[in-house]
Coordinates of C-alpha atoms in Angstrom, one line a residue:
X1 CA 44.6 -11.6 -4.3
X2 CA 42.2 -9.8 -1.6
X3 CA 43.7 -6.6 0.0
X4 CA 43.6 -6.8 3.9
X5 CA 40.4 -4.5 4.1
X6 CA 38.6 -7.2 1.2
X7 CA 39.4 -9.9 3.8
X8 CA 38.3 -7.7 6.4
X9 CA 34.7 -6.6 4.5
X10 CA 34.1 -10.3 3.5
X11 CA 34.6 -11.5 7.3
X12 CA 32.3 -8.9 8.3
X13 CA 29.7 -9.8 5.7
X14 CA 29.8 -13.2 6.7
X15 CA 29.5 -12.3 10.6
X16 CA 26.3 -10.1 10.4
X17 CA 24.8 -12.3 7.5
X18 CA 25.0 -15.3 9.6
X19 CA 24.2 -13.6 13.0
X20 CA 21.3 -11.8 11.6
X21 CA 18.5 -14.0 11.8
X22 CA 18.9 -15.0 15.5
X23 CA 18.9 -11.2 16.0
X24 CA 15.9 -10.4 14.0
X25 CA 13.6 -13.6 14.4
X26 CA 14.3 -15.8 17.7
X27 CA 11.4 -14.1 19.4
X28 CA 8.6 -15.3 16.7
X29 CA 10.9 -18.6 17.3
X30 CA 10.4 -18.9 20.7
X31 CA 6.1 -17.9 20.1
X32 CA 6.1 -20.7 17.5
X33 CA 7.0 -23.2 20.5
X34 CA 5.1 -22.0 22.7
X35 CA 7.0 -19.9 25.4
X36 CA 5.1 -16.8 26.6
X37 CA 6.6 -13.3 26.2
X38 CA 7.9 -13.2 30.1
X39 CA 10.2 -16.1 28.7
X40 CA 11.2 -14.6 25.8
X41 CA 12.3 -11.8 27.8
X42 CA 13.8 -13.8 30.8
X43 CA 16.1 -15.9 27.4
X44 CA 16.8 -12.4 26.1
X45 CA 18.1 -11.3 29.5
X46 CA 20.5 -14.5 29.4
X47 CA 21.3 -13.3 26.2
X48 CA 22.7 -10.3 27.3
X49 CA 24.2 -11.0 30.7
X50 CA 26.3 -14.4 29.4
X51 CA 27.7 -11.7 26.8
X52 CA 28.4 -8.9 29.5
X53 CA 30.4 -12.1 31.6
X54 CA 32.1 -13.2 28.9
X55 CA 33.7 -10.5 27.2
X56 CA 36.6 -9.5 29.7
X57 CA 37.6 -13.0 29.8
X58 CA 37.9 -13.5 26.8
X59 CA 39.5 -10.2 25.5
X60 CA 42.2 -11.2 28.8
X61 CA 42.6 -14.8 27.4
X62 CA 42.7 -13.1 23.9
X63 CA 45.6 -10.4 24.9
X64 CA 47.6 -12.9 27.4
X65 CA 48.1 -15.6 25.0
X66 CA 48.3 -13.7 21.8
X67 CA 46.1 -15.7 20.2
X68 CA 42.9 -13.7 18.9
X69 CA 42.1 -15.5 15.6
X70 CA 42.0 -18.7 18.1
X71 CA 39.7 -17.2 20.0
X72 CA 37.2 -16.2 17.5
X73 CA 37.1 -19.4 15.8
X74 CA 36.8 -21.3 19.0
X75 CA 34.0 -19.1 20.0
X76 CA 32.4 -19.5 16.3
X77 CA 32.8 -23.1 16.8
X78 CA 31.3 -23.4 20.0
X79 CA 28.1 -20.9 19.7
X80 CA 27.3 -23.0 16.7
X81 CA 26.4 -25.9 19.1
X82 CA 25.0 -23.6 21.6
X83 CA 22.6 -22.5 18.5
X84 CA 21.8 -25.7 17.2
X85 CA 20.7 -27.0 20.3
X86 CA 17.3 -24.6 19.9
X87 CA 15.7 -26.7 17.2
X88 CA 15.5 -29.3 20.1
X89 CA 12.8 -26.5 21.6
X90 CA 10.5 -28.4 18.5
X91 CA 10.5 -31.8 19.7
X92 CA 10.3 -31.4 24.0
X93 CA 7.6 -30.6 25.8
X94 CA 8.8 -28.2 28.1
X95 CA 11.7 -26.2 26.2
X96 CA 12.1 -23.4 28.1
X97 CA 15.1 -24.2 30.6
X98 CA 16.5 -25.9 27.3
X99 CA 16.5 -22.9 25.6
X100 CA 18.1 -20.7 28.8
X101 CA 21.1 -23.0 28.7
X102 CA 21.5 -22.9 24.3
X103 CA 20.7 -19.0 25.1
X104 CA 24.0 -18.9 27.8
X105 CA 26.3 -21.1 25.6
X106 CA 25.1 -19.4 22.3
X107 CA 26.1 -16.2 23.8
X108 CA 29.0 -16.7 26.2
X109 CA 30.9 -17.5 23.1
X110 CA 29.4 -15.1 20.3
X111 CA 30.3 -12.4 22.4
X112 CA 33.7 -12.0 21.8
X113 CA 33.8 -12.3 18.2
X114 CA 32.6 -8.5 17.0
X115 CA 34.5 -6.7 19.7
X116 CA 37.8 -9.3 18.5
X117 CA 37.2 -8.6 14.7
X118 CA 36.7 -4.8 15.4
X119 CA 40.0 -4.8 17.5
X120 CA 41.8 -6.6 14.7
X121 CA 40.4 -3.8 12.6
X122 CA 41.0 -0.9 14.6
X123 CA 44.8 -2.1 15.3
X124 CA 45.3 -2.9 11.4
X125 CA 44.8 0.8 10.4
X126 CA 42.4 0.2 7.9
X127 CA 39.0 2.6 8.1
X128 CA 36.9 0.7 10.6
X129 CA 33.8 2.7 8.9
X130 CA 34.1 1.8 5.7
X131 CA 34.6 -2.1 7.1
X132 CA 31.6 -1.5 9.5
X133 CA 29.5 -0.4 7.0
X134 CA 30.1 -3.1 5.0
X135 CA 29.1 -5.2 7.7
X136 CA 25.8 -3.4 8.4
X137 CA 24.7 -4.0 4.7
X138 CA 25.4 -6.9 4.9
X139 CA 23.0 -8.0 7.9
X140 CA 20.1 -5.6 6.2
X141 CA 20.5 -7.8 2.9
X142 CA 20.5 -11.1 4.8
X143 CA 18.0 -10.5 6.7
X144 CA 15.7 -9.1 4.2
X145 CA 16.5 -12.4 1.9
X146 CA 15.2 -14.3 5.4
X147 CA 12.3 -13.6 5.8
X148 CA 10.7 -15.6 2.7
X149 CA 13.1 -18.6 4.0
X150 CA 11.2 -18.1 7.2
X151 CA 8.1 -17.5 5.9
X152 CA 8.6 -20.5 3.4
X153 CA 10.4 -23.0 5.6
X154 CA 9.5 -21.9 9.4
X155 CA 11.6 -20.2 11.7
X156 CA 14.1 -22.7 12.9
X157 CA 15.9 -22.1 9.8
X158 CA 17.6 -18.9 11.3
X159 CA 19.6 -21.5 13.5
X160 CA 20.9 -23.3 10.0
X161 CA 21.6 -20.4 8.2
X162 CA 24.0 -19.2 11.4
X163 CA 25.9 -22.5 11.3
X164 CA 26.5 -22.4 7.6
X165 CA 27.3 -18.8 7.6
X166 CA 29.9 -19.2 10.9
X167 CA 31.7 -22.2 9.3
X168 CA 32.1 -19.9 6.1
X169 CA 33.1 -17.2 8.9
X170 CA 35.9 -19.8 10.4
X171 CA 37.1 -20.2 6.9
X172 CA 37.6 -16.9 6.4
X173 CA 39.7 -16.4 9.4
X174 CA 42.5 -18.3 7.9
X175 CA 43.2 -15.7 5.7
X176 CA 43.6 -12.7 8.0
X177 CA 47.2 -11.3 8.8
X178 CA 48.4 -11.7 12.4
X179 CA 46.9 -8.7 14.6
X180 CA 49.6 -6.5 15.7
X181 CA 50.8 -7.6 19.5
X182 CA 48.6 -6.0 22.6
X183 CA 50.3 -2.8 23.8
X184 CA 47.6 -3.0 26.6
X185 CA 49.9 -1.9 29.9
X186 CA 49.2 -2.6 33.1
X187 CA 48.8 1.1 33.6
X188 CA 46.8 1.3 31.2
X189 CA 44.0 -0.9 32.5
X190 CA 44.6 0.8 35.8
X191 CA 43.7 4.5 33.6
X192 CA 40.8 2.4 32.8
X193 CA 39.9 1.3 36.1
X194 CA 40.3 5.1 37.5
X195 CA 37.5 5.9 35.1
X196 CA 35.5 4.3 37.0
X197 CA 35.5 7.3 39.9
X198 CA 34.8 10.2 37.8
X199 CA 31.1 10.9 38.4
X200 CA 30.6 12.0 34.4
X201 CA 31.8 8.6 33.0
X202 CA 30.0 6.6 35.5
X203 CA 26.5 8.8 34.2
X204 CA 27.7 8.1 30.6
X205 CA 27.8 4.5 31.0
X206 CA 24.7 4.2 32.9
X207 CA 23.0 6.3 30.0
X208 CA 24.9 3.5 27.6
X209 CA 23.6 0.7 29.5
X210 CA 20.0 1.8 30.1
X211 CA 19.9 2.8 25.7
X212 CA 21.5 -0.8 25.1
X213 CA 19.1 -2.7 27.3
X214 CA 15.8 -0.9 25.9
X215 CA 17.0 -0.9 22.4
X216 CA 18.0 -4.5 22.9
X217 CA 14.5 -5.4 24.0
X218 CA 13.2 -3.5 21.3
X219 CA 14.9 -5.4 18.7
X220 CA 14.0 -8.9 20.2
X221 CA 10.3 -8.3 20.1
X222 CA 9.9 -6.4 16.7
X223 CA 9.2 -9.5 15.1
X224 CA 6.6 -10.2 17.2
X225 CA 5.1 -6.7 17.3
X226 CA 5.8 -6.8 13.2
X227 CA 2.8 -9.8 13.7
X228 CA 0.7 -8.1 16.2
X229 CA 0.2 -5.3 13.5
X230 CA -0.9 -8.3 11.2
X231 CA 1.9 -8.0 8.9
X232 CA 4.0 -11.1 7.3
X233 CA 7.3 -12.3 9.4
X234 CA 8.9 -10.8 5.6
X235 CA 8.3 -7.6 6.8
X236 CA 10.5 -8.0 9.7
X237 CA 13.2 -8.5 7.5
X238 CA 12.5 -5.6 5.1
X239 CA 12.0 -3.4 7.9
X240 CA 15.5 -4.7 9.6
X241 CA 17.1 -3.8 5.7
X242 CA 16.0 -0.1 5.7
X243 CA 17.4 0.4 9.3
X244 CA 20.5 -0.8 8.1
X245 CA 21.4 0.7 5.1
X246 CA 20.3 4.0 7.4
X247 CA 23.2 2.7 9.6
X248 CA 25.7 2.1 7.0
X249 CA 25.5 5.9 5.6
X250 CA 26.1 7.1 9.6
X251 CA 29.2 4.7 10.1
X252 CA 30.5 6.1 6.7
X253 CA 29.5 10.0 6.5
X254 CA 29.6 10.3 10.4
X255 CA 33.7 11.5 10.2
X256 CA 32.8 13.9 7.7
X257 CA 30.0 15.8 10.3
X258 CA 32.6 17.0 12.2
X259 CA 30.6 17.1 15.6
X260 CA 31.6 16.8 19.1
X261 CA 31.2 13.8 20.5
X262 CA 28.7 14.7 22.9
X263 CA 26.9 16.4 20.2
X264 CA 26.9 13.0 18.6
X265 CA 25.4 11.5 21.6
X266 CA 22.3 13.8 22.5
X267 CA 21.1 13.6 18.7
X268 CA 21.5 10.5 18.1
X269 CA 19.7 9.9 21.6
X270 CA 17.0 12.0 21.0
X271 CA 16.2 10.7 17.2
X272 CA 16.3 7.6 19.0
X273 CA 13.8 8.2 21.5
X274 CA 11.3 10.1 18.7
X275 CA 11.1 7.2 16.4
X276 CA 10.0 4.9 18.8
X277 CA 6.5 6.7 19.3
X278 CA 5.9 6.0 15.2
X279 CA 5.5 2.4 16.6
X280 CA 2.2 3.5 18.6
X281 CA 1.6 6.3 17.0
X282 CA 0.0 5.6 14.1
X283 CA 1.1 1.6 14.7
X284 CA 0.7 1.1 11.2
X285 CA 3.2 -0.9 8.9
X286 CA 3.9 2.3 6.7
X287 CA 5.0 4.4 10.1
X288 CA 6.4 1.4 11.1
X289 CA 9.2 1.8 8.1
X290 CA 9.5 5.6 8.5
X291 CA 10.9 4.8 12.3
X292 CA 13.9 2.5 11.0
X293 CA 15.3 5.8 9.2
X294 CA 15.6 7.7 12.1
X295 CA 16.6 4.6 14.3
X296 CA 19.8 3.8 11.9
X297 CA 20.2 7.7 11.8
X298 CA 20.6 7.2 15.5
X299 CA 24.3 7.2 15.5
X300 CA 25.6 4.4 16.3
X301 CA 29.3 4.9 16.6
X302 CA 32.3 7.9 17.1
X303 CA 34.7 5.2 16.8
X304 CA 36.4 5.7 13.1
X305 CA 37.2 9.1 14.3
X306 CA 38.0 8.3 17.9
X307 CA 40.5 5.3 17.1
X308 CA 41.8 5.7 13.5
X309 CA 43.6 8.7 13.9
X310 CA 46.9 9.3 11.8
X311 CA 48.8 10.4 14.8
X312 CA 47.8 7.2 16.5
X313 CA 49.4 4.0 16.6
X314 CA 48.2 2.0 19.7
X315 CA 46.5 -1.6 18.6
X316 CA 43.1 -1.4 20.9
X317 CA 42.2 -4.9 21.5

């Protein structure tokens, strides 16, 4: 019988394993059928925006009706369709409006599902790190075992392996206890609306938001820049494998630092920033791997030690 935290690793193995290859190839995807980089970048921007939308409703369906299992699996369900429907990019002339709509459904209901299953987590007491990590070598290793399916078969196959892996993913929802019931107050979104005024927060999350949107585009188009350097689309996938086991040893060691959180923020920022000019500077495929040390290095979360404190026993969802 699998503990709670198993349950919890295996549904997050399954979620980045099966969300991986959408992440890490779509781009080279979207070359293969012929859409120029402005469209890949107008998609990508559909990507993100349909996600932003989306995920207050649902976490507000998700804590009014109680029901955040339902949620997830409808979501799974759904963005399955929304991802099958870019194969069809294959066999049309024109694909790009076809693949703006499968981008907007494909992402209006992913979207919910990490920040649902990380709730779930976070409200379970279990050590989100250790369950995040899990999750992060998890997408390295699928994505690194991609990249000869993509090479071998082509890349529409990233859109097969996500609908097999989220079907495994609805599977494994089953056997999930309840999450603990939404203390979420109405004063307590109305603290979180006041945040809103205070001029520091309001600079932090435009910092957040300008580091997620270049980051973001970064990510979408290393498989293409991976074959403008003349490399093999397996690369991609190798590359993607270092940067995350990188990740994995932050989201595990990074309680143990013991740094501020601000501290957190400006290094990981800065090491950020610095491996970034490896990609033009040399530009080769060595350098190339050097940066993804220093990008997983980059930080990525305070969480385990913001939100599973002993002293704490407020579910966020």
């Amino acid at each position: 019988m699998l503990s709670d935290e198993r349950r919890y690793q295996l549904l997050y193995l399954v979620l980045y394993a099966a969300g991986n290859g959408i992440a890490g190839y779509r781009n080279i995807f979207f070359e293969d059928i012929g859409l120029s980089e402005s469209q890949m970048g107008l998609i990508g921007a559909v990507l993100v925006g349909a996600g932003i939308v989306a995920q207050p409703i649902w976490g507000m369906v998700a804590d009014a009706y109680g029901r955040t299992k339902l949620a997830m699996a409808i979501g799974a369900v759904v963005s399955i369709l929304g991802g099958l429907l870019f194969p069809l990019g294959m066999v049309i002339e024109s694909p790009f409006v076809l693949m703006v709509v499968a981008a907007g459904i494909y992402s209006a209901f992913r979207s919910p599902i990490v920040p649902l299953a990380n709730s779930m987590v976070l409200s379970s007491g279990i050590d989100y790190g250790n369950v995040r990590a899990f999750g992060s070598i998890a997408f390295g290793v699928g994505i690194l075992a991609l990249g000869p399916l993509v090479e071998t078969f082509g890349t529409a196959t990233i859109f097969a392996v996500y609908a097999i892996g989220m079907v495994v993913f609805v599977i494994s929802l089953r056997g999930l206890p309840k999450p603990s019931a939404s203390e979420l107050s109405p004063d307590l979104r109305e603290d979180s609306l006041q945040l809103l005024t205070k001029p520091a927060f309001v600079l932090l999350l435009a910092v957040g938001l300008l580091i997620g949107a270049s980051t973001t585009t970064a990510n979408s188009f290393f498989s293409v820049y991976i074959r403008a350097i003349e490399a093999s689309d397996a690369m991609t996938g190798a590359a993607w494998f270092v940067r995350t086991l990188a990740e994995a040893a932050v989201f595990v060691w990074i309680v143990r630092l013991g740094w501020r959180h601000r501290t957190q923020l400006l290094v990981g920022a800065i090491v950020l920033a610095l491996s970034f000019v490896l990609y033009v500077v040399p530009g080769t495929l060595p350098a190339v791997f050097l940066a993804q040390v220093p990008q997983g290095q980059g930080l990525p979360s305070s969480r385990s030690r913001q939100y599973h404190s002993p002293t704490s026993t407020r579910p966020t969802r």
